Amino acid sequence: MFTDEERRILMDVLDTSQDGICIFDMNFAMIAANSAVKKWYERDEPLAGRKCHEIFRGKSLPCENCTIGETMDGGEAYRQFIQFAREDGGEGWLEVRAERYVNTASGEVKGFVTYLRDATEKLSLQQETVRSAQLASVGELAAGVAHEINNPINGIINYAQILANRLPPGENKSIAMRVIRDGDRISRIVRGLLSFTRHQRDTKHYVSMRDIIGEVLSLTGAYVRRDGIDLRIVIPDDLPDVHVIPYQVEQVFLNIINNARYALNERFPKSDERKILEIRCELCENAGRTCVRTDMCDFGVGIPEDLLEKVMTPFFTTKKGGEGTGLGLSISKNIILHHGGFFSIESREGEYTRVSIELPAGEMQ
């Protein structure tokens, strides 16, 4: 079909493409493939001569309802998405298109050309866009519910306070005070929900780390306690405020705490004295600036050393299939960098993971 020189020139041209390009004959056997296809699919034996269903599907028999035959008969171009093994060990998606190729001199159909493009990021972004739209709808619903809860809970707190004021010391007064405390806790949770749905607040404010962490724990604290996690918090009273967009930084902390919960529950499915999450704040210096440093350390499953540099790469996740998008840490890091801060992770597999966030300290003008 090709002379040796023609084949060499063809392959030189094809190898310049980062997308996969390969050619099959009328019997669905591969004639040639560029280096991108070989990188994805050439393992123990050469690709040349192997059938497309063997290479891309791992099947010994042709695929049912294969439409490539229709493509070669003049039908629409073939297009599908197929899974493949990524170099980082995970699974990705390839967008596959196939078009027949014709001998320009004779007009004879000689087979088909297949184009492959890594569509993992594209599909993940589409899924994240859908998920973001769903979360936005849930946020609007949560805001509406929070407002509806606010009025009756304030009424309950006020009535309980009236009773507590009128009752003499004793068991009944103690019950009224417990109603007030629990009502206040519900009120804090409602305020936390509202703060996460007010995305229009994109201006920076001076806020204390104690308030940021308190808002986050008002949402996730119940889950931490339910999981039997020993939460240890050390925040000095004399720390300066940080100048941030509060809800964005709260989202970062919420994501990290959820990751810590996952790691601790993986290592300790039940209660254990080692099931600990530590949150510590302190003043530090970095790049000539005074910063407030927050260390969040969990003693869960940890991160393997060979994966530590990858965990902040978009779409990479160490969680089980379907349990993570691989976007949380990369987005969190970008938020902190956008605030002029520093974001780092230290971990040892099977022992701990420590996430450190440093935000420039500021004073009210």
Tab-separated table of C-alpha atoms in Angstrom:
chain	number	residue	atom	x	y	z
A	1	MET	CA	0.000	0.000	0.000
A	2	PHE	CA	2.880	2.355	0.845
A	3	THR	CA	6.532	2.260	-0.157
A	4	ASP	CA	9.020	2.240	2.698
A	5	GLU	CA	9.894	5.883	2.002
A	6	GLU	CA	6.246	6.929	1.883
A	7	ARG	CA	5.583	5.123	5.168
A	8	ARG	CA	8.580	6.834	6.826
A	9	ILE	CA	7.427	10.289	5.695
A	10	LEU	CA	3.853	9.553	6.753
A	11	MET	CA	4.901	8.447	10.234
A	12	ASP	CA	7.174	11.487	10.683
A	13	VAL	CA	4.169	13.706	9.939
A	14	LEU	CA	1.792	11.743	12.166
A	15	ASP	CA	4.240	11.727	15.099
A	16	THR	CA	4.165	15.532	15.271
A	17	SER	CA	0.556	15.343	16.503
A	18	GLN	CA	-0.179	15.105	20.233
A	19	ASP	CA	-3.492	13.494	19.332
A	20	GLY	CA	-3.581	9.846	18.400
A	21	ILE	CA	-3.850	9.019	14.699
A	22	CYS	CA	-4.003	5.488	13.301
A	23	ILE	CA	-4.997	3.817	10.037
A	24	PHE	CA	-6.941	0.568	9.607
A	25	ASP	CA	-7.600	-1.492	6.499
A	26	MET	CA	-10.938	-2.828	5.318
A	27	ASN	CA	-10.563	-5.847	7.633
A	28	PHE	CA	-10.259	-3.562	10.701
A	29	ALA	CA	-6.543	-4.400	11.082
A	30	MET	CA	-4.164	-1.589	12.014
A	31	ILE	CA	-1.742	-0.486	9.307
A	32	ALA	CA	0.025	2.356	11.094
A	33	ALA	CA	-0.164	4.371	14.322
A	34	ASN	CA	1.610	7.465	15.553
A	35	SER	CA	3.571	7.727	18.803
A	36	ALA	CA	0.570	9.048	20.795
A	37	VAL	CA	-1.461	5.893	20.082
A	38	LYS	CA	1.530	3.689	20.901
A	39	LYS	CA	1.986	5.510	24.209
A	40	TRP	CA	-1.606	4.767	25.201
A	41	TYR	CA	-2.038	1.255	23.821
A	42	GLU	CA	1.201	-0.483	22.783
A	43	ARG	CA	2.153	-2.767	25.634
A	44	ASP	CA	3.616	-6.257	25.148
A	45	GLU	CA	3.129	-6.616	21.398
A	46	PRO	CA	3.178	-4.299	18.356
A	47	LEU	CA	-0.095	-2.690	17.276
A	48	ALA	CA	0.386	-3.339	13.562
A	49	GLY	CA	-1.934	-6.063	12.292
A	50	ARG	CA	-4.157	-6.111	15.391
A	51	LYS	CA	-7.889	-5.454	15.058
A	52	CYS	CA	-9.431	-2.257	16.421
A	53	HIS	CA	-11.710	-4.130	18.844
A	54	GLU	CA	-8.655	-5.877	20.315
A	55	ILE	CA	-6.745	-2.643	20.786
A	56	PHE	CA	-9.429	-0.275	22.057
A	57	ARG	CA	-11.943	-2.649	23.663
A	58	GLY	CA	-9.786	-5.591	24.709
A	59	LYS	CA	-12.190	-7.938	22.900
A	60	SER	CA	-11.388	-10.962	20.765
A	61	LEU	CA	-14.556	-10.548	18.693
A	62	PRO	CA	-15.846	-7.480	16.829
A	63	CYS	CA	-18.016	-5.086	18.815
A	64	GLU	CA	-21.774	-5.486	18.623
A	65	ASN	CA	-23.562	-2.715	16.739
A	66	CYS	CA	-20.279	-1.435	15.295
A	67	THR	CA	-20.956	1.620	13.155
A	68	ILE	CA	-17.522	1.915	11.554
A	69	GLY	CA	-18.694	-0.356	8.741
A	70	GLU	CA	-21.452	2.145	8.008
A	71	THR	CA	-18.856	4.926	8.060
A	72	MET	CA	-16.797	3.123	5.408
A	73	ASP	CA	-19.963	2.658	3.327
A	74	GLY	CA	-20.419	6.427	3.238
A	75	GLY	CA	-22.367	6.948	6.450
A	76	GLU	CA	-21.705	9.567	9.117
A	77	ALA	CA	-18.298	9.777	10.758
A	78	TYR	CA	-17.936	7.461	13.760
A	79	ARG	CA	-17.603	9.204	17.162
A	80	GLN	CA	-17.469	7.693	20.640
A	81	PHE	CA	-15.780	8.022	24.026
A	82	ILE	CA	-13.759	5.091	25.365
A	83	GLN	CA	-11.824	4.573	28.592
A	84	PHE	CA	-8.061	4.162	28.689
A	85	ALA	CA	-5.322	3.733	31.294
A	86	ARG	CA	-3.537	7.007	32.069
A	87	GLU	CA	0.178	7.234	32.772
A	88	ASP	CA	-0.540	8.318	36.360
A	89	GLY	CA	-2.309	5.015	36.981
A	90	GLY	CA	-5.848	6.378	36.810
A	91	GLU	CA	-8.445	5.965	34.091
A	92	GLY	CA	-9.248	8.580	31.492
A	93	TRP	CA	-11.483	9.051	28.474
A	94	LEU	CA	-10.526	9.273	24.819
A	95	GLU	CA	-12.707	10.916	22.206
A	96	VAL	CA	-12.526	8.642	19.174
A	97	ARG	CA	-13.486	9.701	15.643
A	98	ALA	CA	-13.206	7.510	12.568
A	99	GLU	CA	-13.544	8.509	8.919
A	100	ARG	CA	-13.089	6.383	5.840
A	101	TYR	CA	-10.137	7.123	3.616
A	102	VAL	CA	-10.278	6.809	-0.125
A	103	ASN	CA	-7.636	6.276	-2.815
A	104	THR	CA	-7.804	9.629	-4.604
A	105	ALA	CA	-6.758	8.079	-7.917
A	106	SER	CA	-9.202	5.170	-8.076
A	107	GLY	CA	-11.904	6.372	-5.683
A	108	GLU	CA	-11.663	3.031	-3.895
A	109	VAL	CA	-12.300	2.952	-0.116
A	110	LYS	CA	-9.114	1.544	1.461
A	111	GLY	CA	-10.116	1.541	5.124
A	112	PHE	CA	-10.541	4.170	7.823
A	113	VAL	CA	-8.507	6.698	9.779
A	114	THR	CA	-9.084	6.982	13.536
A	115	TYR	CA	-8.345	10.131	15.540
A	116	LEU	CA	-8.014	9.926	19.317
A	117	ARG	CA	-7.922	12.876	21.718
A	118	ASP	CA	-7.601	12.814	25.510
A	119	ALA	CA	-11.005	14.146	26.587
A	120	THR	CA	-10.641	13.443	30.320
A	121	GLU	CA	-10.363	17.102	31.289
A	122	LYS	CA	-13.116	18.133	28.884
A	123	LEU	CA	-15.592	15.593	30.255
A	124	SER	CA	-14.613	16.321	33.861
A	125	LEU	CA	-15.180	20.035	33.323
A	126	GLN	CA	-18.575	19.319	31.772
A	127	GLN	CA	-19.501	17.144	34.754
A	128	GLU	CA	-18.236	19.804	37.167
A	129	THR	CA	-20.277	22.466	35.347
A	130	VAL	CA	-23.402	20.341	35.745
A	131	ARG	CA	-22.522	19.680	39.382
A	132	SER	CA	-21.934	23.407	39.991
A	133	ALA	CA	-25.337	24.214	38.528
A	134	GLN	CA	-26.915	21.578	40.774
A	135	LEU	CA	-25.079	22.967	43.809
A	136	ALA	CA	-26.222	26.478	42.915
A	137	SER	CA	-29.815	25.241	42.906
A	138	VAL	CA	-29.282	23.483	46.222
A	139	GLY	CA	-27.703	26.680	47.577
A	140	GLU	CA	-30.757	28.719	46.628
A	141	LEU	CA	-32.979	26.112	48.244
A	142	ALA	CA	-30.798	26.060	51.380
A	143	ALA	CA	-30.954	29.854	51.623
A	144	GLY	CA	-34.744	29.770	51.407
A	145	VAL	CA	-35.001	27.012	54.008
A	146	ALA	CA	-32.527	28.821	56.278
A	147	HIS	CA	-34.631	31.984	56.197
A	148	GLU	CA	-37.776	29.965	56.954
A	149	ILE	CA	-36.041	28.301	59.925
A	150	ASN	CA	-34.684	31.560	61.288
A	151	ASN	CA	-38.020	33.047	62.364
A	152	PRO	CA	-39.416	30.083	64.348
A	153	ILE	CA	-36.065	29.257	65.962
A	154	ASN	CA	-35.689	32.850	67.144
A	155	GLY	CA	-39.182	32.599	68.579
A	156	ILE	CA	-38.286	29.377	70.414
A	157	ILE	CA	-35.134	30.960	71.841
A	158	ASN	CA	-37.030	34.065	73.000
A	159	TYR	CA	-39.838	32.075	74.646
A	160	ALA	CA	-37.316	29.801	76.350
A	161	GLN	CA	-35.462	32.872	77.626
A	162	ILE	CA	-38.701	34.290	79.062
A	163	LEU	CA	-39.338	30.994	80.869
A	164	ALA	CA	-35.747	30.855	82.130
A	165	ASN	CA	-36.064	34.394	83.500
A	166	ARG	CA	-39.297	33.580	85.361
A	167	LEU	CA	-38.412	30.138	86.729
A	168	PRO	CA	-36.583	29.689	90.025
A	169	PRO	CA	-33.310	27.756	90.021
A	170	GLY	CA	-33.923	24.057	89.550
A	171	GLU	CA	-34.589	21.346	86.992
A	172	ASN	CA	-37.189	23.312	85.008
A	173	LYS	CA	-34.892	26.327	84.636
A	174	SER	CA	-32.096	23.960	83.542
A	175	ILE	CA	-34.361	22.539	80.818
A	176	ALA	CA	-35.178	26.027	79.556
A	177	MET	CA	-31.476	26.886	79.406
A	178	ARG	CA	-30.781	23.710	77.376
A	179	VAL	CA	-33.500	24.761	74.918
A	180	ILE	CA	-31.752	28.145	74.548
A	181	ARG	CA	-28.332	26.520	73.991
A	182	ASP	CA	-29.654	24.093	71.372
A	183	GLY	CA	-31.627	26.867	69.701
A	184	ASP	CA	-28.474	28.979	69.483
A	185	ARG	CA	-26.642	26.030	67.922
A	186	ILE	CA	-29.342	25.673	65.254
A	187	SER	CA	-29.135	29.418	64.639
A	188	ARG	CA	-25.352	29.189	64.104
A	189	ILE	CA	-25.818	26.360	61.601
A	190	VAL	CA	-28.398	28.434	59.712
A	191	ARG	CA	-26.012	31.408	59.599
A	192	GLY	CA	-23.318	29.097	58.247
A	193	LEU	CA	-25.609	27.898	55.455
A	194	LEU	CA	-26.453	31.466	54.534
A	195	SER	CA	-22.776	32.479	54.420
A	196	PHE	CA	-22.092	29.690	51.929
A	197	THR	CA	-24.898	30.765	49.615
A	198	ARG	CA	-24.025	34.477	49.490
A	199	HIS	CA	-21.557	34.238	46.606
A	200	GLN	CA	-22.054	37.886	45.725
A	201	ARG	CA	-19.762	38.829	48.648
A	202	ASP	CA	-16.608	38.929	46.530
A	203	THR	CA	-15.009	41.768	48.469
A	204	LYS	CA	-12.319	41.223	51.070
A	205	HIS	CA	-12.926	41.806	54.762
A	206	TYR	CA	-10.781	41.687	57.876
A	207	VAL	CA	-11.818	38.560	59.734
A	208	SER	CA	-10.318	36.365	62.436
A	209	MET	CA	-9.304	32.762	61.832
A	210	ARG	CA	-11.405	31.850	64.850
A	211	ASP	CA	-14.520	33.148	63.061
A	212	ILE	CA	-13.637	31.406	59.780
A	213	ILE	CA	-13.035	28.053	61.445
A	214	GLY	CA	-16.101	28.535	63.646
A	215	GLU	CA	-18.326	29.076	60.585
A	216	VAL	CA	-16.951	25.931	58.933
A	217	LEU	CA	-17.369	23.810	62.053
A	218	SER	CA	-20.959	25.019	62.425
A	219	LEU	CA	-21.611	23.094	59.180
A	220	THR	CA	-19.335	20.092	59.515
A	221	GLY	CA	-18.835	19.774	63.280
A	222	ALA	CA	-21.813	17.439	63.686
A	223	TYR	CA	-20.334	15.035	61.105
A	224	VAL	CA	-16.944	15.157	62.816
A	225	ARG	CA	-18.524	14.231	66.154
A	226	ARG	CA	-20.711	11.544	64.543
A	227	ASP	CA	-17.595	9.926	63.031
A	228	GLY	CA	-16.005	9.728	66.476
A	229	ILE	CA	-13.188	12.109	65.530
A	230	ASP	CA	-11.308	13.804	68.374
A	231	LEU	CA	-11.182	17.434	67.237
A	232	ARG	CA	-8.402	19.467	68.835
A	233	ILE	CA	-8.294	23.221	68.162
A	234	VAL	CA	-5.643	25.679	69.282
A	235	ILE	CA	-6.194	29.318	68.239
A	236	PRO	CA	-4.384	32.032	70.244
A	237	ASP	CA	-6.530	34.991	71.240
A	238	ASP	CA	-3.962	37.590	70.128
A	239	LEU	CA	-3.723	36.582	66.445
A	240	PRO	CA	-4.233	39.455	63.988
A	241	ASP	CA	-7.078	39.265	61.468
A	242	VAL	CA	-6.565	38.174	57.874
A	243	HIS	CA	-7.800	40.159	54.840
A	244	VAL	CA	-9.818	37.684	52.772
A	245	ILE	CA	-13.042	36.928	50.930
A	246	PRO	CA	-14.581	34.979	53.829
A	247	TYR	CA	-16.786	32.475	52.009
A	248	GLN	CA	-13.956	31.467	49.653
A	249	VAL	CA	-11.555	30.707	52.496
A	250	GLU	CA	-14.351	28.934	54.375
A	251	GLN	CA	-14.825	26.689	51.322
A	252	VAL	CA	-11.112	25.832	51.406
A	253	PHE	CA	-11.258	24.843	55.074
A	254	LEU	CA	-14.476	22.897	54.558
A	255	ASN	CA	-12.864	20.909	51.738
A	256	ILE	CA	-9.762	20.101	53.805
A	257	ILE	CA	-11.791	19.038	56.839
A	258	ASN	CA	-13.923	16.772	54.635
A	259	ASN	CA	-10.742	15.238	53.177
A	260	ALA	CA	-9.458	14.678	56.710
A	261	ARG	CA	-12.719	12.992	57.716
A	262	TYR	CA	-12.445	10.685	54.692
A	263	ALA	CA	-8.836	9.751	55.520
A	264	LEU	CA	-9.601	9.136	59.198
A	265	ASN	CA	-12.679	7.023	58.436
A	266	GLU	CA	-10.667	4.972	55.939
A	267	ARG	CA	-8.044	4.161	58.560
A	268	PHE	CA	-10.376	3.961	61.564
A	269	PRO	CA	-13.904	2.921	60.486
A	270	LYS	CA	-14.920	2.893	64.165
A	271	SER	CA	-13.972	4.977	67.188
A	272	ASP	CA	-10.273	4.937	68.046
A	273	GLU	CA	-8.087	7.017	70.361
A	274	ARG	CA	-5.828	7.776	67.381
A	275	LYS	CA	-8.710	9.177	65.320
A	276	ILE	CA	-7.597	12.786	65.733
A	277	LEU	CA	-7.910	15.977	63.696
A	278	GLU	CA	-5.766	18.862	64.934
A	279	ILE	CA	-6.272	22.498	63.882
A	280	ARG	CA	-3.599	24.926	65.068
A	281	CYS	CA	-3.117	28.608	64.248
A	282	GLU	CA	0.008	30.674	64.845
A	283	LEU	CA	1.862	33.739	63.625
A	284	CYS	CA	4.739	33.174	61.180
A	285	GLU	CA	6.985	34.933	58.650
A	286	ASN	CA	7.103	33.992	54.965
A	287	ALA	CA	8.708	35.862	52.069
A	288	GLY	CA	9.240	38.876	54.323
A	289	ARG	CA	5.577	39.092	55.327
A	290	THR	CA	3.786	38.361	58.570
A	291	CYS	CA	1.220	35.603	58.058
A	292	VAL	CA	-1.314	33.651	60.063
A	293	ARG	CA	-0.498	29.992	59.595
A	294	THR	CA	-3.143	27.303	60.049
A	295	ASP	CA	-2.057	23.651	60.213
A	296	MET	CA	-4.726	20.985	59.846
A	297	CYS	CA	-3.305	17.571	60.644
A	298	ASP	CA	-5.214	14.295	60.500
A	299	PHE	CA	-3.802	10.917	61.491
A	300	GLY	CA	-5.575	8.992	58.755
A	301	VAL	CA	-4.365	6.874	55.849
A	302	GLY	CA	-1.921	9.499	54.550
A	303	ILE	CA	-0.781	9.942	50.958
A	304	PRO	CA	1.788	7.710	49.214
A	305	GLU	CA	5.056	9.557	48.554
A	306	ASP	CA	4.860	9.030	44.789
A	307	LEU	CA	1.413	10.671	44.703
A	308	LEU	CA	2.128	13.621	46.990
A	309	GLU	CA	3.132	15.958	44.141
A	310	LYS	CA	0.071	14.966	42.107
A	311	VAL	CA	-2.710	15.526	44.643
A	312	MET	CA	-3.014	19.214	43.771
A	313	THR	CA	-3.145	18.492	40.029
A	314	PRO	CA	-6.630	19.082	38.568
A	315	PHE	CA	-8.719	15.902	38.182
A	316	PHE	CA	-6.309	13.726	40.189
A	317	THR	CA	-7.836	12.066	43.241
A	318	THR	CA	-6.780	9.331	45.655
A	319	LYS	CA	-10.396	8.602	46.582
A	320	LYS	CA	-12.313	5.604	45.301
A	321	GLY	CA	-14.167	5.837	42.015
A	322	GLY	CA	-17.113	8.228	42.166
A	323	GLU	CA	-16.119	9.664	45.569
A	324	GLY	CA	-14.020	12.596	44.374
A	325	THR	CA	-13.668	14.925	41.391
A	326	GLY	CA	-9.985	15.644	41.882
A	327	LEU	CA	-10.706	19.367	41.879
A	328	GLY	CA	-10.952	20.198	45.589
A	329	LEU	CA	-7.268	20.646	46.436
A	330	SER	CA	-6.338	22.319	43.143
A	331	ILE	CA	-9.151	24.872	43.557
A	332	SER	CA	-8.300	25.342	47.239
A	333	LYS	CA	-4.661	26.047	46.418
A	334	ASN	CA	-5.634	28.582	43.753
A	335	ILE	CA	-7.960	30.383	46.185
A	336	ILE	CA	-5.180	30.732	48.764
A	337	LEU	CA	-2.647	31.870	46.138
A	338	HIS	CA	-5.199	34.416	44.886
A	339	HIS	CA	-5.265	35.827	48.423
A	340	GLY	CA	-1.472	36.190	48.361
A	341	GLY	CA	-1.036	33.223	50.683
A	342	PHE	CA	0.808	29.903	50.687
A	343	PHE	CA	-0.575	26.355	50.488
A	344	SER	CA	1.388	23.171	51.168
A	345	ILE	CA	0.835	19.502	52.025
A	346	GLU	CA	3.042	17.161	54.020
A	347	SER	CA	2.140	13.497	54.455
A	348	ARG	CA	3.399	10.063	55.324
A	349	GLU	CA	1.441	7.053	54.103
A	350	GLY	CA	-0.354	5.231	56.903
A	351	GLU	CA	0.479	7.913	59.479
A	352	TYR	CA	-0.716	11.474	58.839
A	353	THR	CA	-1.451	14.332	56.437
A	354	ARG	CA	-0.783	17.963	57.331
A	355	VAL	CA	-2.199	20.798	55.221
A	356	SER	CA	-0.667	24.196	55.933
A	357	ILE	CA	-2.295	27.460	54.889
A	358	GLU	CA	-0.627	30.821	55.389
A	359	LEU	CA	-2.587	34.025	54.832
A	360	PRO	CA	-1.091	37.509	55.079
A	361	ALA	CA	-1.912	39.108	58.411
A	362	GLY	CA	-3.478	42.538	58.393
A	363	GLU	CA	-4.723	45.203	60.741
A	364	MET	CA	-7.899	47.239	60.498
A	365	GLN	CA	-7.151	50.584	58.864
